[in-house]
Short mmCIF file of C-alpha atoms in Angstrom, two decimals:
data_model
loop_
_atom_site.label_atom_id
_atom_site.label_comp_id
_atom_site.label_asym_id
_atom_site.label_seq_id
_atom_site.Cartn_x
_atom_site.Cartn_y
_atom_site.Cartn_z
CA UNK A 1325 9.38 -34.64 62.06
CA UNK A 1326 6.05 -34.33 60.30
CA UNK A 1327 6.78 -30.71 59.36
CA UNK A 1328 10.22 -31.64 58.00
CA UNK A 1329 8.72 -34.38 55.83
CA UNK A 1330 6.12 -31.98 54.39
CA UNK A 1331 8.85 -29.38 53.80
CA UNK A 1332 11.02 -31.90 51.95
CA UNK A 1333 8.09 -33.02 49.80
CA UNK A 1334 7.36 -29.37 49.01
CA UNK A 1335 10.97 -28.80 47.97
CA UNK A 1336 10.87 -31.86 45.72
CA UNK A 1337 7.66 -30.66 44.05
CA UNK A 1338 9.08 -27.17 43.51
CA UNK A 1339 12.31 -28.64 42.14
CA UNK A 1340 10.38 -30.82 39.69
CA UNK A 1341 8.31 -27.83 38.51
CA UNK A 1342 11.44 -25.71 38.06
CA UNK A 1343 13.14 -28.52 36.15
CA UNK A 1344 10.14 -28.87 33.84
CA UNK A 1345 10.16 -25.10 33.21
CA UNK A 1346 13.89 -25.07 32.50
CA UNK A 1347 13.62 -28.04 30.12
CA UNK A 1348 10.64 -26.39 28.36
CA UNK A 1349 12.45 -23.06 27.90
CA UNK A 1350 15.56 -24.85 26.59
CA UNK A 1351 13.40 -26.88 24.21
CA UNK A 1352 11.71 -23.70 22.95
CA UNK A 1353 15.07 -21.96 22.46
CA UNK A 1354 16.50 -24.89 20.50
CA UNK A 1355 13.40 -25.24 18.28
CA UNK A 1356 12.71 -21.49 17.93
CA UNK A 1357 11.74 -20.51 14.38
CA UNK A 1358 14.20 -17.84 13.26
CA UNK A 1359 13.49 -16.87 9.67
CA UNK A 1360 15.94 -14.82 7.65
CA UNK A 1361 15.06 -11.20 6.92
CA UNK A 1362 14.07 -12.28 3.40
CA UNK A 1363 12.87 -15.74 2.35
CA UNK A 1364 11.92 -16.76 -1.19
CA UNK A 1365 8.46 -18.34 -1.32
CA UNK A 1366 7.47 -21.04 -3.79
CA UNK A 1367 4.39 -20.35 -5.90
CA UNK A 1368 2.57 -23.67 -6.06
CA UNK A 1369 0.53 -24.04 -9.24
CA UNK A 1370 1.65 -20.69 -10.69
CA UNK A 1371 -0.71 -19.55 -13.45
CA UNK A 1372 0.18 -18.21 -16.91
CA UNK A 1373 -2.37 -15.37 -17.16
CA UNK A 1374 -0.94 -11.91 -17.78
CA UNK A 1375 -2.33 -8.60 -16.52
CA UNK A 1376 -3.53 -6.06 -19.06
CA UNK A 1377 -3.78 -2.42 -18.04
CA UNK A 1378 -7.31 -2.01 -19.38
CA UNK A 1379 -8.84 -4.88 -17.42
CA UNK A 1380 -10.58 -4.67 -14.05
CA UNK A 1381 -9.05 -6.85 -11.34
CA UNK A 1382 -10.58 -7.89 -8.03
CA UNK A 1383 -8.65 -8.47 -4.80
CA UNK A 1384 -10.02 -9.66 -1.46
CA UNK A 1385 -8.35 -9.63 1.95
CA UNK A 1386 -9.77 -12.03 4.52
CA UNK A 1387 -8.54 -13.07 7.96
CA UNK A 1388 -9.89 -16.61 8.26
CA UNK A 1389 -9.22 -16.89 12.00
CA UNK A 1390 -7.64 -20.36 11.56
CA UNK A 1391 -11.22 -21.56 10.95
CA UNK A 1392 -11.60 -21.73 14.72
CA UNK A 1393 -12.91 -18.30 15.75
CA UNK A 1394 -16.50 -18.68 14.59
CA UNK A 1395 -19.53 -16.94 16.11
CA UNK A 1396 -19.69 -19.30 19.12
CA UNK A 1397 -16.07 -18.81 20.16
CA UNK A 1398 -14.21 -16.40 22.45
CA UNK A 1399 -10.43 -16.25 22.90
CA UNK A 1400 -8.29 -16.26 26.03
CA UNK A 1401 -5.83 -13.63 24.75
CA UNK A 1402 -8.74 -11.18 24.38
CA UNK A 1403 -10.21 -11.83 27.80
CA UNK A 1404 -12.25 -14.92 26.96
CA UNK A 1405 -11.61 -18.46 28.12
CA UNK A 1406 -11.22 -20.56 24.96
CA UNK A 1407 -7.90 -21.45 23.36
CA UNK A 1408 -9.04 -23.81 20.62
CA UNK A 1409 -11.83 -24.33 18.12
CA UNK A 1410 -14.96 -26.06 19.41
CA UNK A 1411 -14.27 -29.34 17.57
CA UNK A 1412 -12.68 -30.79 14.47
CA UNK A 1413 -16.13 -31.04 12.92
CA UNK A 1414 -16.68 -27.33 13.53
CA UNK A 1415 -13.30 -26.47 12.00
CA UNK A 1416 -14.26 -28.37 8.86
CA UNK A 1417 -17.61 -26.57 8.79
CA UNK A 1418 -15.79 -23.25 9.01
CA UNK A 1419 -13.33 -24.25 6.26
CA UNK A 1420 -16.24 -25.10 3.97
CA UNK A 1421 -18.05 -21.89 4.94
CA UNK A 1422 -15.00 -19.77 4.12
CA UNK A 1423 -14.51 -21.63 0.83
CA UNK A 1424 -18.15 -20.85 -0.07
CA UNK A 1425 -17.58 -17.16 0.74
CA UNK A 1426 -14.47 -17.08 -1.46
CA UNK A 1427 -16.35 -18.89 -4.21
CA UNK A 1428 -19.13 -16.32 -4.00
CA UNK A 1429 -16.73 -13.37 -4.09
CA UNK A 1430 -14.84 -14.94 -7.02
CA UNK A 1431 -11.88 -12.55 -6.72
CA UNK A 1432 -8.87 -12.72 -9.00
CA UNK A 1433 -6.47 -12.43 -6.06
CA UNK A 1434 -6.83 -13.28 -2.36
CA UNK A 1435 -4.87 -12.18 0.68
CA UNK A 1436 -5.64 -14.61 3.54
CA UNK A 1437 -4.38 -14.36 7.12
CA UNK A 1438 -4.37 -16.90 9.98
CA UNK A 1439 -4.26 -20.00 7.82
CA UNK A 1440 -3.28 -23.16 9.71
CA UNK A 1441 -1.36 -26.03 8.17
CA UNK A 1442 -1.04 -28.07 11.36
CA UNK A 1443 -2.16 -26.75 14.74
CA UNK A 1444 -3.63 -28.07 17.96
CA UNK A 1445 -6.04 -25.12 18.08
CA UNK A 1446 -7.69 -26.22 14.82
CA UNK A 1447 -7.41 -29.99 15.36
CA UNK A 1448 -4.62 -30.26 12.76
CA UNK A 1449 -6.94 -29.50 9.83
CA UNK A 1450 -4.74 -28.35 6.93
CA UNK A 1451 -6.62 -25.29 5.73
CA UNK A 1452 -4.02 -24.24 3.18
CA UNK A 1453 -4.34 -27.62 1.49
CA UNK A 1454 -8.14 -27.32 1.51
CA UNK A 1455 -7.96 -23.96 -0.31
CA UNK A 1456 -5.46 -25.35 -2.81
CA UNK A 1457 -7.65 -28.36 -3.56
CA UNK A 1458 -10.75 -26.24 -4.09
CA UNK A 1459 -9.26 -23.36 -6.08
CA UNK A 1460 -7.10 -25.08 -8.68
CA UNK A 1461 -7.17 -22.06 -11.00
CA UNK A 1462 -5.00 -20.09 -8.55
CA UNK A 1463 -1.32 -20.09 -7.78
CA UNK A 1464 -0.87 -20.39 -4.01
CA UNK A 1465 1.86 -18.94 -1.80
CA UNK A 1466 2.28 -19.52 1.92
CA UNK A 1467 4.55 -17.60 4.32
CA UNK A 1468 4.98 -18.87 7.88
CA UNK A 1469 4.33 -16.33 10.63
CA UNK A 1470 3.60 -18.68 13.54
CA UNK A 1471 5.70 -21.79 14.12
CA UNK A 1472 5.86 -22.97 17.73
CA UNK A 1473 6.13 -26.60 18.94
CA UNK A 1474 3.96 -25.92 21.99
CA UNK A 1475 2.23 -22.80 23.38
CA UNK A 1476 1.74 -23.73 27.07
CA UNK A 1477 -1.10 -21.33 27.92
CA UNK A 1478 -3.73 -21.41 29.18
CA UNK A 1479 -2.71 -24.20 31.54
CA UNK A 1480 -6.17 -25.81 31.60
CA UNK A 1481 -6.14 -26.36 27.82
CA UNK A 1482 -2.97 -25.07 26.13
CA UNK A 1483 -3.05 -23.43 22.70
CA UNK A 1484 -0.57 -26.14 21.76
CA UNK A 1485 1.41 -26.69 18.57
CA UNK A 1486 1.04 -24.08 15.82
CA UNK A 1487 2.18 -24.02 12.21
CA UNK A 1488 0.34 -21.19 10.51
CA UNK A 1489 0.86 -18.29 8.15
CA UNK A 1490 -0.48 -15.92 5.55
CA UNK A 1491 -1.55 -17.01 2.08
CA UNK A 1492 -1.71 -15.20 -1.26
CA UNK A 1493 -3.67 -16.73 -4.12
CA UNK A 1494 -3.51 -15.39 -7.67
CA UNK A 1495 -5.09 -16.20 -11.03
CA UNK A 1496 -2.21 -14.28 -12.63
CA UNK A 1497 1.37 -15.29 -13.24
CA UNK A 1498 3.54 -14.23 -10.31
CA UNK A 1499 7.18 -13.52 -11.16
CA UNK A 1500 8.44 -14.01 -7.60
CA UNK A 1501 7.33 -13.87 -3.98
CA UNK A 1502 9.38 -12.99 -0.91
CA UNK A 1503 8.63 -13.17 2.81
CA UNK A 1504 9.96 -10.10 4.64
CA UNK A 1505 10.43 -10.42 8.38
CA UNK A 1506 8.96 -7.43 10.21
CA UNK A 1507 10.91 -5.67 12.96
CA UNK A 1508 9.68 -5.37 16.54
CA UNK A 1509 9.65 -8.35 18.89
CA UNK A 1510 8.24 -9.13 22.32
CA UNK A 1511 10.53 -9.86 25.27
CA UNK A 1512 12.70 -12.96 24.80
CA UNK A 1513 10.57 -15.49 26.71
CA UNK A 1514 7.27 -14.17 25.33
CA UNK A 1515 8.59 -14.17 21.77
CA UNK A 1516 9.45 -17.88 21.97
CA UNK A 1517 5.73 -18.69 21.90
CA UNK A 1518 4.55 -15.73 19.82
CA UNK A 1519 4.08 -14.95 16.14
CA UNK A 1520 6.97 -13.92 13.91
CA UNK A 1521 5.19 -11.16 12.03
CA UNK A 1522 5.91 -10.75 8.35
CA UNK A 1523 4.63 -9.44 5.06
CA UNK A 1524 4.55 -11.47 1.84
CA UNK A 1525 5.38 -9.53 -1.33
CA UNK A 1526 4.34 -10.95 -4.71
CA UNK A 1527 5.36 -9.31 -7.97
CA UNK A 1528 3.35 -9.53 -11.17
CA UNK A 1529 4.93 -8.26 -14.38
CA UNK A 1530 2.96 -5.63 -16.29
CA UNK A 1531 3.15 -4.95 -20.04
CA UNK A 1532 5.03 -1.63 -19.65
CA UNK A 1533 7.87 -3.40 -17.76
CA UNK A 1534 6.64 -2.16 -14.41
CA UNK A 1535 5.38 -4.47 -11.67
CA UNK A 1536 2.20 -4.84 -9.69
CA UNK A 1537 3.55 -5.28 -6.16
CA UNK A 1538 1.08 -7.12 -3.92
CA UNK A 1539 1.81 -6.97 -0.19
CA UNK A 1540 -0.11 -9.28 2.14
CA UNK A 1541 0.43 -8.28 5.78
CA UNK A 1542 -0.77 -9.19 9.26
CA UNK A 1543 0.51 -6.66 11.77
CA UNK A 1544 0.86 -7.02 15.53
CA UNK A 1545 -1.90 -6.96 18.12
CA UNK A 1546 -1.62 -6.86 21.93
CA UNK A 1547 1.24 -4.35 21.64
CA UNK A 1548 1.34 -2.44 24.93
CA UNK A 1549 2.72 1.03 24.35
CA UNK A 1550 2.61 0.59 20.59
CA UNK A 1551 6.40 0.30 20.19
CA UNK A 1552 6.23 -2.78 17.97
CA UNK A 1553 3.57 -1.27 15.73
CA UNK A 1554 5.67 1.86 15.22
CA UNK A 1555 8.63 -0.25 14.10
CA UNK A 1556 6.50 -2.36 11.78
CA UNK A 1557 4.75 0.61 10.19
CA UNK A 1558 8.09 2.36 9.74
CA UNK A 1559 9.46 -0.66 7.87
CA UNK A 1560 6.31 -0.92 5.71
CA UNK A 1561 6.33 2.81 4.95
CA UNK A 1562 9.94 2.73 3.75
CA UNK A 1563 9.22 -0.32 1.58
CA UNK A 1564 6.16 1.29 -0.01
CA UNK A 1565 8.01 4.51 -0.78
CA UNK A 1566 10.86 2.63 -2.48
CA UNK A 1567 8.49 0.66 -4.69
CA UNK A 1568 6.46 3.75 -5.59
CA UNK A 1569 9.61 5.67 -6.58
CA UNK A 1570 10.46 2.83 -8.95
CA UNK A 1571 7.18 3.56 -10.74
CA UNK A 1572 5.57 0.29 -9.67
CA UNK A 1573 1.90 -0.26 -8.91
CA UNK A 1574 1.63 -1.05 -5.19
CA UNK A 1575 -1.14 -2.53 -3.03
CA UNK A 1576 -0.72 -3.21 0.68
CA UNK A 1577 -3.58 -5.17 2.17
CA UNK A 1578 -4.46 -7.38 5.09
CA UNK A 1579 -5.18 -7.24 8.80
CA UNK A 1580 -3.59 -4.09 10.25
CA UNK A 1581 -4.86 -4.79 13.80
CA UNK A 1582 -5.47 -1.04 14.03
CA UNK A 1583 -8.47 1.10 13.20
CA UNK A 1584 -8.04 2.29 9.63
CA UNK A 1585 -8.24 5.98 8.63
CA UNK A 1586 -11.73 7.20 7.76
CA UNK A 1587 -13.44 4.54 9.89
CA UNK A 1588 -15.07 4.79 13.31
CA UNK A 1589 -16.10 1.93 15.61
CA UNK A 1590 -18.84 4.20 17.01
CA UNK A 1591 -20.81 3.62 13.80
CA UNK A 1592 -21.64 0.11 14.95
CA UNK A 1593 -24.01 -0.70 17.78
CA UNK A 1594 -22.32 -2.16 20.85
CA UNK A 1595 -22.65 -2.49 24.60
CA UNK A 1596 -18.88 -2.80 25.08
CA UNK A 1597 -16.18 -0.27 25.79
CA UNK A 1598 -13.33 0.22 23.32
CA UNK A 1599 -10.66 -2.45 24.04
CA UNK A 1600 -7.13 -1.31 24.80
CA UNK A 1601 -5.65 -3.09 21.77
CA UNK A 1602 -7.75 -1.09 19.29
CA UNK A 1603 -5.63 1.91 18.36
CA UNK A 1604 -5.78 4.17 15.31
CA UNK A 1605 -3.26 4.02 12.48
CA UNK A 1606 -0.92 6.93 13.36
CA UNK A 1607 -1.50 10.11 11.37
CA UNK A 1608 2.17 10.28 10.42
CA UNK A 1609 1.77 7.00 8.52
CA UNK A 1610 0.13 8.93 5.67
CA UNK A 1611 2.18 8.35 2.51
CA UNK A 1612 2.36 10.74 -0.40
CA UNK A 1613 1.06 9.01 -3.50
CA UNK A 1614 -1.07 6.48 -1.64
CA UNK A 1615 -4.78 6.28 -0.78
CA UNK A 1616 -6.69 4.15 1.71
CA UNK A 1617 -9.32 1.81 0.30
CA UNK A 1618 -11.72 0.84 3.07
CA UNK A 1619 -15.45 0.28 3.52
CA UNK A 1620 -16.36 2.22 6.65
CA UNK A 1621 -19.94 0.91 6.59
CA UNK A 1622 -19.08 -2.78 7.12
CA UNK A 1623 -17.17 -3.95 10.21
CA UNK A 1624 -14.28 -6.29 9.49
CA UNK A 1625 -13.55 -7.46 13.04
CA UNK A 1626 -15.36 -8.26 16.28
CA UNK A 1627 -14.14 -8.45 19.86
CA UNK A 1628 -13.27 -11.94 21.09
CA UNK A 1629 -13.65 -11.61 24.84
CA UNK A 1630 -17.17 -12.99 24.30
CA UNK A 1631 -18.75 -15.08 21.56
CA UNK A 1632 -20.62 -13.14 18.88
CA UNK A 1633 -23.83 -11.51 20.03
CA UNK A 1634 -25.31 -9.03 17.58
CA UNK A 1635 -25.43 -5.55 19.08
CA UNK A 1636 -23.09 -6.46 21.97
CA UNK A 1637 -19.59 -7.05 20.57
CA UNK A 1638 -17.59 -3.96 19.71
CA UNK A 1639 -17.02 -3.95 15.96
CA UNK A 1640 -14.35 -2.12 13.99
CA UNK A 1641 -12.66 -1.81 10.59
CA UNK A 1642 -9.07 -3.03 10.80
CA UNK A 1643 -8.85 -4.84 7.44
CA UNK A 1644 -8.42 -3.01 4.16
CA UNK A 1645 -5.93 -1.66 1.64
CA UNK A 1646 -3.41 1.11 1.02
CA UNK A 1647 -3.07 1.69 -2.73
CA UNK A 1648 -0.67 3.74 -4.86
CA UNK A 1649 -2.29 6.54 -6.88
CA UNK A 1650 -1.27 5.03 -10.23
CA UNK A 1651 -4.03 2.50 -9.59
CA UNK A 1652 -7.67 3.43 -10.24
CA UNK A 1653 -10.04 1.96 -7.64
CA UNK A 1654 -13.56 1.51 -8.98
CA UNK A 1655 -15.10 -0.14 -5.92
CA UNK A 1656 -14.39 -1.00 -2.30
CA UNK A 1657 -16.83 -3.35 -0.60
CA UNK A 1658 -16.89 -5.14 2.71
CA UNK A 1659 -19.07 -8.26 2.87
CA UNK A 1660 -20.89 -8.85 6.14
CA UNK A 1661 -21.27 -12.54 6.95
CA UNK A 1662 -22.01 -11.82 10.63
CA UNK A 1663 -18.79 -13.50 11.76
CA UNK A 1664 -20.33 -16.92 11.25
CA UNK A 1665 -17.11 -18.75 10.37
CA UNK A 1666 -14.37 -16.39 11.60
CA UNK A 1667 -14.06 -13.23 13.70
CA UNK A 1668 -13.41 -11.16 10.54
CA UNK A 1669 -15.30 -10.10 7.43
CA UNK A 1670 -13.67 -9.90 3.98
CA UNK A 1671 -13.03 -6.69 2.06
CA UNK A 1672 -12.81 -6.55 -1.73
CA UNK A 1673 -11.46 -3.90 -4.08
CA UNK A 1674 -11.88 -3.68 -7.83
CA UNK A 1675 -9.19 -1.75 -9.68
CA UNK A 1676 -7.39 -0.98 -12.95
CA UNK A 1677 -3.78 -0.04 -13.55
CA UNK A 1678 -3.47 3.48 -14.99
#
């Protein structure tokens, strides 16, 4: 009798767990963010400045790590234990630190990745709004790439709700901006709680009736076998070629989540082995008429399986630019802030249109 009672209780518990899982999966399916292949993006506070071909322009790409991946943080998806920022106070400190970095760099255009509008992981601090409020001389564009009502892992402290995306900021007048959904998805269940990768394309009219095409991208990580990356890079390559053939000026920048050509993680002191996610950009991705703009001397990313310890974390260069050859690059510079506010460092290029 005692055994039967325990068995029945066990069945009830299992049934409740299964019911919860079924309800959760149904909830995630119903609320799943399914963007169209192309979505027009509103430019908030669009500026009136025009681009002249003889002027030097600066552009910075910076993964801000949702202002939660500062030097004292590790991350569960990389082998660490943490799923959220340390505290709301720390998130605000990181926001202010990143704003100070941007203020110091004073670039004409910014590509930002991992910007939270409302997320459990960053204590619902609206980072996009903070950047808008500080930099009123920029037009601001935001494309969603992560919209999930609840990420249930890790069980001890779930990642939670996420509304985040990539942001482009410009001192110049932007004619239009479009979010392009990138191909390559995880398995059905995994994808329900994962990012919807995209690139945001902003077009600036140039005096000779051509366009400066600015492409802000954040490509996939954690891609076992590399199948998703191949699909994404194939899509990006085709897009770049089409724009170049039109005679446009083209800049692709952002977080590629792959080691960029001409860089080598062995240049930076570490006690760690190369992580499995760090792969090289495939050699067949080389595009005729395009050049890489990277600073191989300054790491742009650190490993997140441990908090930042100088000389221990493996460092690499995964952030940078691919630029069409009708653009003259005068300088490429990474800025090393020792991962104080985010697990990335910014990279800046200065250029003129030929």
